[in-house]
Coordinates of C-alpha atoms and ligand atoms in Angstrom, one line a residue:
M90 CA 29.7 8.9 -3.8
S91 CA 26.7 7.3 -2.4
L92 CA 23.6 6.7 -3.5
T93 CA 19.8 7.6 -2.0
S94 CA 16.4 7.5 -3.3
I95 CA 14.3 10.2 -2.6
I96 CA 10.3 10.3 -3.0
L97 CA 10.1 12.8 -5.7
S98 CA 6.7 12.9 -5.8
T99 CA 3.2 11.1 -5.9
G100 CA 0.0 10.6 -7.2
S101 CA -3.2 8.8 -7.7
Y102 CA -6.6 7.6 -8.5
L103 CA -9.6 6.2 -7.8
P104 CA -12.6 5.1 -9.4
S105 CA -15.8 7.2 -9.5
K106 CA -17.5 4.7 -8.3
I107 CA -18.6 4.9 -4.9
L108 CA -20.2 2.0 -2.4
T109 CA -21.1 2.6 0.5
N110 CA -22.0 0.4 3.9
A111 CA -25.8 1.4 3.0
D112 CA -25.5 -0.5 0.0
L113 CA -23.6 -3.5 1.5
E114 CA -26.4 -3.8 3.6
K115 CA -28.9 -4.3 0.4
M116 CA -26.4 -6.6 -1.1
V117 CA -25.3 -9.3 1.9
D118 CA -26.4 -9.5 5.7
T119 CA -24.3 -7.0 6.9
T120 CA -24.8 -3.3 9.2
D121 CA -23.0 0.1 8.9
E122 CA -22.8 -0.5 12.6
W123 CA -20.3 -4.1 12.4
I124 CA -19.1 -2.6 9.5
T125 CA -17.8 0.5 10.8
Q126 CA -16.4 -1.0 14.6
R127 CA -14.8 -3.6 13.3
S128 CA -13.5 -2.0 10.4
G129 CA -13.4 1.6 10.5
I130 CA -14.8 1.7 6.8
K131 CA -17.7 3.5 5.9
H132 CA -17.1 3.7 1.8
R133 CA -14.8 2.6 -0.5
H134 CA -14.3 2.8 -4.9
I135 CA -15.0 0.5 -7.1
A136 CA -13.4 0.4 -10.2
G137 CA -16.0 0.0 -13.4
E138 CA -16.8 -3.3 -15.5
N139 CA -14.3 -2.5 -18.1
E140 CA -11.6 -0.4 -15.7
T141 CA -8.6 -2.7 -15.3
T142 CA -5.6 -2.7 -12.8
G143 CA -3.2 -1.3 -15.6
D144 CA -6.1 1.5 -16.5
M145 CA -6.2 2.7 -12.3
A146 CA -2.3 2.1 -12.6
L147 CA -1.4 5.1 -15.4
H148 CA -3.9 7.4 -14.3
A149 CA -2.1 7.3 -10.5
A150 CA 1.2 7.3 -12.8
R151 CA 0.5 10.6 -14.9
K152 CA 0.1 11.8 -11.8
A153 CA 2.7 11.3 -10.2
L154 CA 4.9 12.7 -13.4
E155 CA 2.8 15.8 -13.5
N156 CA 3.7 16.4 -9.9
A157 CA 7.4 15.7 -10.1
K158 CA 7.2 18.1 -13.3
L159 CA 9.2 14.8 -15.8
D160 CA 8.4 13.7 -19.0
P161 CA 8.1 9.8 -19.2
Q162 CA 11.0 9.4 -21.2
D163 CA 13.0 10.7 -17.8
I164 CA 11.5 7.0 -16.4
D165 CA 14.0 4.9 -16.8
G166 CA 12.2 1.9 -14.4
I167 CA 8.5 0.9 -13.3
I168 CA 7.8 -1.3 -10.8
V169 CA 3.8 -2.3 -10.4
A170 CA 2.5 -4.0 -6.6
T171 CA -0.7 -5.9 -7.9
T172 CA -2.1 -9.1 -6.9
T173 CA -4.7 -8.1 -9.8
P174 CA -3.2 -7.4 -12.8
D175 CA -5.0 -7.1 -16.3
R176 CA -3.6 -10.6 -17.4
T177 CA -1.9 -13.3 -16.1
F178 CA 0.7 -11.7 -18.5
P179 CA 2.1 -9.5 -19.3
S180 CA 2.7 -7.3 -16.6
V181 CA 1.0 -4.1 -15.5
A182 CA 4.2 -2.4 -15.5
V183 CA 4.8 -3.4 -19.4
K184 CA 1.1 -1.8 -20.1
V185 CA 2.0 1.4 -17.9
Q186 CA 5.1 1.3 -20.0
G187 CA 3.8 1.3 -23.4
D188 CA 0.9 4.0 -22.6
L189 CA 3.2 5.9 -21.3
G190 CA 5.5 5.6 -24.1
V191 CA 8.2 5.3 -22.0
K192 CA 11.6 4.3 -23.4
P193 CA 12.6 0.6 -22.8
G194 CA 13.9 0.0 -19.2
L195 CA 13.1 -2.4 -16.3
A196 CA 9.9 -3.2 -16.2
F197 CA 8.1 -6.0 -14.3
D198 CA 5.1 -6.7 -11.3
V199 CA 5.6 -7.6 -7.9
Q200 CA 3.1 -9.9 -6.3
A201 CA 3.2 -9.3 -2.5
V202 CA -0.9 -9.0 -1.6
C203 CA -1.2 -6.1 0.8
T204 CA 2.5 -5.4 1.7
G205 CA 3.4 -5.1 -2.3
F206 CA 3.9 -1.7 -2.0
V207 CA 6.5 -1.9 0.9
Y208 CA 8.1 -4.7 -1.5
A209 CA 8.2 -2.8 -4.6
L210 CA 9.2 -0.1 -3.2
T211 CA 12.0 -1.6 -1.5
V212 CA 13.2 -3.2 -5.0
A213 CA 13.1 -0.1 -6.5
D214 CA 14.9 1.6 -4.0
N215 CA 18.1 -1.3 -3.8
F216 CA 18.2 -0.9 -8.0
I217 CA 18.5 3.2 -7.6
K218 CA 21.2 2.5 -5.1
M219 CA 23.1 0.2 -7.3
G220 CA 22.9 2.7 -9.8
Q221 CA 20.8 1.2 -12.0
A222 CA 18.4 3.2 -12.5
K223 CA 17.5 7.0 -12.2
N224 CA 13.7 7.5 -11.9
I225 CA 11.6 4.9 -11.3
L226 CA 7.8 4.7 -11.0
V227 CA 6.7 2.8 -7.6
I228 CA 2.9 1.9 -8.4
G229 CA 0.2 0.0 -6.0
A230 CA -2.7 -0.6 -8.1
E231 CA -5.7 -3.2 -6.9
K232 CA -8.8 -4.3 -8.8
M233 CA -9.7 -6.2 -5.3
S234 CA -13.5 -5.6 -6.1
S235 CA -12.6 -8.9 -9.0
L236 CA -11.3 -11.6 -6.7
L237 CA -14.4 -10.9 -3.9
D238 CA -17.6 -13.3 -4.0
W239 CA -20.4 -10.8 -3.4
T240 CA -22.3 -13.1 -1.4
D241 CA -19.2 -13.4 1.9
R242 CA -20.1 -10.7 4.2
T243 CA -16.7 -11.8 5.8
T244 CA -14.6 -10.2 3.0
C245 CA -17.1 -8.0 0.7
V246 CA -17.4 -5.5 3.1
L247 CA -13.5 -4.7 3.3
F248 CA -11.8 -4.9 0.1
A249 CA -11.7 -1.8 -3.0
D250 CA -10.3 -0.7 -6.1
G251 CA -7.3 2.5 -6.4
A252 CA -4.4 3.0 -7.8
G253 CA -1.2 5.6 -6.0
A254 CA 2.2 6.2 -7.2
V255 CA 5.9 7.1 -6.5
I256 CA 8.7 8.7 -8.0
L257 CA 11.6 8.2 -6.6
Q258 CA 15.0 9.3 -7.8
A259 CA 18.1 8.7 -7.2
K260 CA 20.0 11.7 -5.3
E261 CA 23.7 12.1 -4.1
T262 CA 24.3 11.5 -0.2
D263 CA 24.8 14.3 1.4
D264 CA 27.9 12.9 3.2
T265 CA 28.5 16.5 5.1
L266 CA 25.2 15.7 7.8
S267 CA 26.4 14.8 11.2
N268 CA 23.4 12.9 11.2
K269 CA 22.9 10.7 7.7
L270 CA 18.9 10.6 9.2
D271 CA 19.0 14.2 8.5
G272 CA 19.3 13.3 4.8
Q273 CA 15.9 12.5 2.8
G274 CA 15.4 9.7 1.6
I275 CA 14.7 5.9 2.1
H276 CA 16.8 5.0 5.0
S277 CA 15.8 2.0 5.7
T278 CA 13.5 -1.1 4.5
H279 CA 12.7 -4.4 6.6
L280 CA 10.2 -7.5 4.3
Y281 CA 9.1 -10.3 5.9
A282 CA 7.3 -13.3 4.7
N283 CA 5.9 -16.3 6.9
G284 CA 4.5 -19.0 3.9
S285 CA 3.8 -21.6 6.2
K286 CA 0.3 -19.4 7.7
R287 CA -0.5 -18.3 4.3
E288 CA -3.7 -20.5 4.1
L289 CA -5.2 -17.6 6.5
L290 CA -5.5 -15.1 3.5
Q291 CA -5.2 -16.5 -0.2
T292 CA -7.4 -17.3 -3.5
T293 CA -9.9 -19.9 -4.1
G294 CA -8.0 -20.6 -7.2
G295 CA -5.1 -19.5 -9.4
V296 CA -3.5 -19.5 -13.2
S297 CA -1.8 -23.5 -12.2
T298 CA -4.8 -24.8 -9.5
T299 CA -8.1 -24.4 -10.7
G300 CA -7.2 -22.5 -14.1
G301 CA -9.4 -19.3 -13.2
N302 CA -8.8 -16.0 -10.4
G303 CA -10.8 -17.7 -7.4
V304 CA -11.9 -15.1 -4.5
I305 CA -10.4 -13.9 -1.3
E306 CA -11.1 -16.2 1.6
M307 CA -9.6 -15.3 5.0
Q308 CA -9.6 -16.1 8.6
G309 CA -10.4 -13.0 9.8
R310 CA -9.7 -13.2 13.5
E311 CA -5.9 -14.8 13.1
V312 CA -4.7 -12.8 10.2
F313 CA -5.6 -10.3 12.8
K314 CA -3.8 -11.1 15.7
Y315 CA -0.5 -12.3 13.4
A316 CA -1.3 -8.5 12.1
V317 CA -0.9 -6.5 15.0
S318 CA 1.7 -8.3 16.5
Y319 CA 3.8 -8.1 13.4
M320 CA 3.1 -4.3 12.7
A321 CA 4.7 -4.1 16.5
D322 CA 7.3 -6.0 15.5
V323 CA 8.5 -4.6 12.5
V324 CA 8.3 -1.0 13.7
A325 CA 10.0 -1.5 16.9
E326 CA 12.8 -3.5 14.3
T327 CA 12.8 -0.2 12.5
L328 CA 13.4 2.3 14.5
A329 CA 15.9 0.0 16.3
Y330 CA 18.1 -0.2 13.2
N331 CA 18.4 3.5 13.2
G332 CA 18.9 4.3 16.5
I333 CA 15.9 6.4 16.9
T334 CA 12.4 6.5 19.1
S335 CA 8.6 6.8 17.6
A336 CA 9.2 10.9 19.3
D337 CA 11.6 11.1 15.8
I338 CA 8.6 10.0 13.8
D339 CA 6.0 12.9 11.8
W340 CA 4.0 10.7 10.8
L341 CA 2.8 6.6 10.8
V342 CA 1.7 6.0 7.2
P343 CA 0.0 2.3 7.6
H344 CA -1.4 -0.5 5.2
Q345 CA -5.4 0.3 5.5
A346 CA -6.9 -2.6 6.4
N347 CA -8.6 -2.4 9.8
I348 CA -8.6 0.7 11.8
R349 CA -8.5 -1.3 15.2
I350 CA -5.2 -2.5 13.8
I351 CA -3.9 0.9 13.1
E352 CA -4.5 2.0 16.7
S353 CA -2.9 -0.6 18.1
T354 CA 0.2 0.1 16.0
A355 CA 0.3 3.6 16.8
K356 CA -0.4 2.9 20.9
K357 CA 2.8 0.7 20.6
L358 CA 4.3 3.8 19.3
N359 CA 3.4 5.8 21.9
M360 CA 2.1 7.8 18.9
S361 CA -1.1 10.1 19.0
M362 CA -4.0 8.9 16.4
D363 CA -3.5 13.1 15.0
Q364 CA 0.2 11.6 13.3
V365 CA -1.1 8.4 11.5
V366 CA -2.4 9.2 8.4
V367 CA -6.0 7.3 8.0
T368 CA -8.0 6.8 5.1
L369 CA -9.5 3.3 5.8
D370 CA -12.8 5.1 6.2
H371 CA -13.4 6.4 2.6
H372 CA -10.7 4.1 0.9
G373 CA -11.4 0.5 2.5
N374 CA -8.8 -1.9 2.2
T375 CA -7.0 -1.5 -1.2
S376 CA -4.2 -4.3 -0.4
A377 CA -1.0 -3.1 -2.6
A378 CA -2.2 0.3 -3.3
S379 CA -3.2 1.3 -0.1
I380 CA 0.0 2.9 0.8
P381 CA 0.3 5.2 -2.0
L382 CA -3.0 6.2 -1.8
A383 CA -2.7 7.0 1.9
L384 CA 0.7 8.8 1.5
D385 CA -0.8 11.0 -2.2
E386 CA -3.6 12.0 0.4
A387 CA -1.8 13.3 3.1
V388 CA 1.0 14.9 0.7
Q389 CA -1.9 16.4 -1.8
G390 CA -3.5 17.8 1.1
G391 CA -0.3 19.7 2.7
K392 CA -0.7 17.0 5.9
I393 CA 3.0 15.5 5.0
K394 CA 5.6 18.1 4.6
R395 CA 9.2 18.0 3.1
G396 CA 11.9 17.2 5.7
Q397 CA 9.1 14.8 7.7
M398 CA 10.4 11.4 8.9
L399 CA 7.3 8.8 7.5
L400 CA 7.5 5.6 9.3
I401 CA 5.5 3.1 6.4
E402 CA 4.7 -0.3 6.9
A403 CA 2.4 -2.7 6.2
M404 CA 0.8 -6.5 6.5
G405 CA -1.5 -9.2 4.2
G406 CA -1.9 -12.4 2.6
G407 CA 1.7 -14.6 3.0
L408 CA 1.5 -14.1 5.3
T409 CA 3.7 -10.8 4.3
W410 CA 4.6 -7.6 6.0
G411 CA 7.0 -5.3 6.2
A412 CA 7.8 -1.5 6.8
A413 CA 10.3 1.5 5.4
L414 CA 11.8 4.5 7.3
V415 CA 11.9 7.5 5.2
R416 CA 12.7 11.0 4.4
Y417 CA 10.0 12.9 2.5
Ligands
UT7_1041 O1 -5.1 -5.7 4.4 C1 -5.0 -7.6 4.5 C2 -4.4 -8.3 6.3 N1 -6.3 -8.5 6.3 C3 -6.5 -8.0 7.6 O2 -5.8 -7.3 8.1 C4 -8.2 -8.3 8.1 C5 -7.9 -8.4 9.3 N2 -9.0 -8.9 10.3 C6 -9.3 -8.1 10.3 O3 -10.0 -7.0 10.5 C7 -11.2 -8.7 11.0 O4 -11.1 -9.6 12.0 C8 -12.2 -8.3 10.5 C9 -13.0 -6.7 10.1 C10 -12.1 -8.9 9.0 C11 -13.3 -9.2 11.2 O5 -13.5 -8.3 12.4 P1 -13.4 -9.2 13.8 O6 -13.9 -8.5 15.0 O7 -12.6 -10.0 14.1 O8 -15.2 -9.9 13.8 P2 -14.9 -12.3 13.5 O9 -14.9 -12.1 12.2 O10 -14.3 -12.4 14.6 O11 -16.1 -12.2 13.8 C12 -17.6 -11.3 14.4 C13 -19.1 -12.3 14.1 C14 -18.9 -13.3 13.6 O12 -20.2 -13.6 13.7 P3 -20.4 -14.8 15.1 O13 -19.5 -16.0 14.9 O14 -19.4 -14.0 16.3 O15 -21.7 -15.3 15.4 C15 -19.2 -13.3 12.7 O16 -20.4 -14.2 11.4 O17 -19.6 -10.9 13.2 C16 -19.9 -11.3 12.1 N3 -20.0 -11.0 11.2 C17 -20.5 -10.0 10.3 N4 -21.4 -9.8 11.1 C18 -22.5 -8.5 9.9 C19 -18.6 -11.7 9.8 N5 -19.1 -10.3 9.2 C20 -19.4 -9.6 9.2 C21 -20.3 -8.7 8.2 N6 -21.4 -8.2 9.0 N7 -19.9 -8.2 7.6

């Protein structure tokens, strides 16, 4: 018997405070026109001062449980992708586990910045395929606003806060299907990192260097070039690995960093923008939270339907990048 991980449900949370491009015009030397044209962002959500990544992760997890009609006791694993934990330790995952009242089971954080959710999904998928967990909460949650220098116009207009969650459930693989890709679940995941380019996008400090968190510094133009090329490579690899073409994909669900990067990937795939989930205009770049937030919005909004094929992809600090092919 072999096991597959299916996406049983999704859930998400956005803080109530909305920061518009017009608000940013009053804070730094920027314009709505520049932000819109260069990034595609119009407004974004920013967490309250006392609202933590863990709080947002908990809200998203509760929604995913509600949508799955599962009880917290049914969860036997929690993996949180985040770069902005409440504390250096313990992990956000154990906070979620404790506050939800989930029974003891695996719980830990994964840190791969904007690719974090694809990494966490891959790790969870592997636990499930090995038969080591049945229902795993996979969460992407970030309070990127706490890592920003609000006087640096090259970064503070881009990043934002929020959380998204999925519940992955173990299901016996349907061996009767003539084409295994017709089956529901995660069909493949592809992960990469290129540490020689880590200085292109990093924080100015950390626990064992400055003793503080530091703030984000990014060589945007360089990161942009790598993003376009890595995204093109990893989506091509995902299609080739599964022996399919982009005509077999119903939805591209990309990391929401820059509309021009997303458009470039869609163009290389020969996919219309109507088949791309875009939430960047109203979410901004929420790092590891961006894909589960986009996924949940598209599922709850009735865009993504059961049985459809999703191509998920992300790229971020590290540099890290990755993709997943999933039949929802
Ligand atoms: O999620 C993790 C991965 N991150 C990414 O994928 C981000 C990748 N990079 C990008 O999205 C883009 O590079 C940015 C949106 C960050 C910047 O767009 P760009 O078209 O690459 O602009 P640029 O950095 O080349 O800057 C163009 C100009 C510069 O002025 P000069 O040197 O041409 O006079 C900047 O100083 O725009 C200036 N600029 C701004 N102007 C107004 C930079 N930030 C701003 C701003 N408002 N906020």
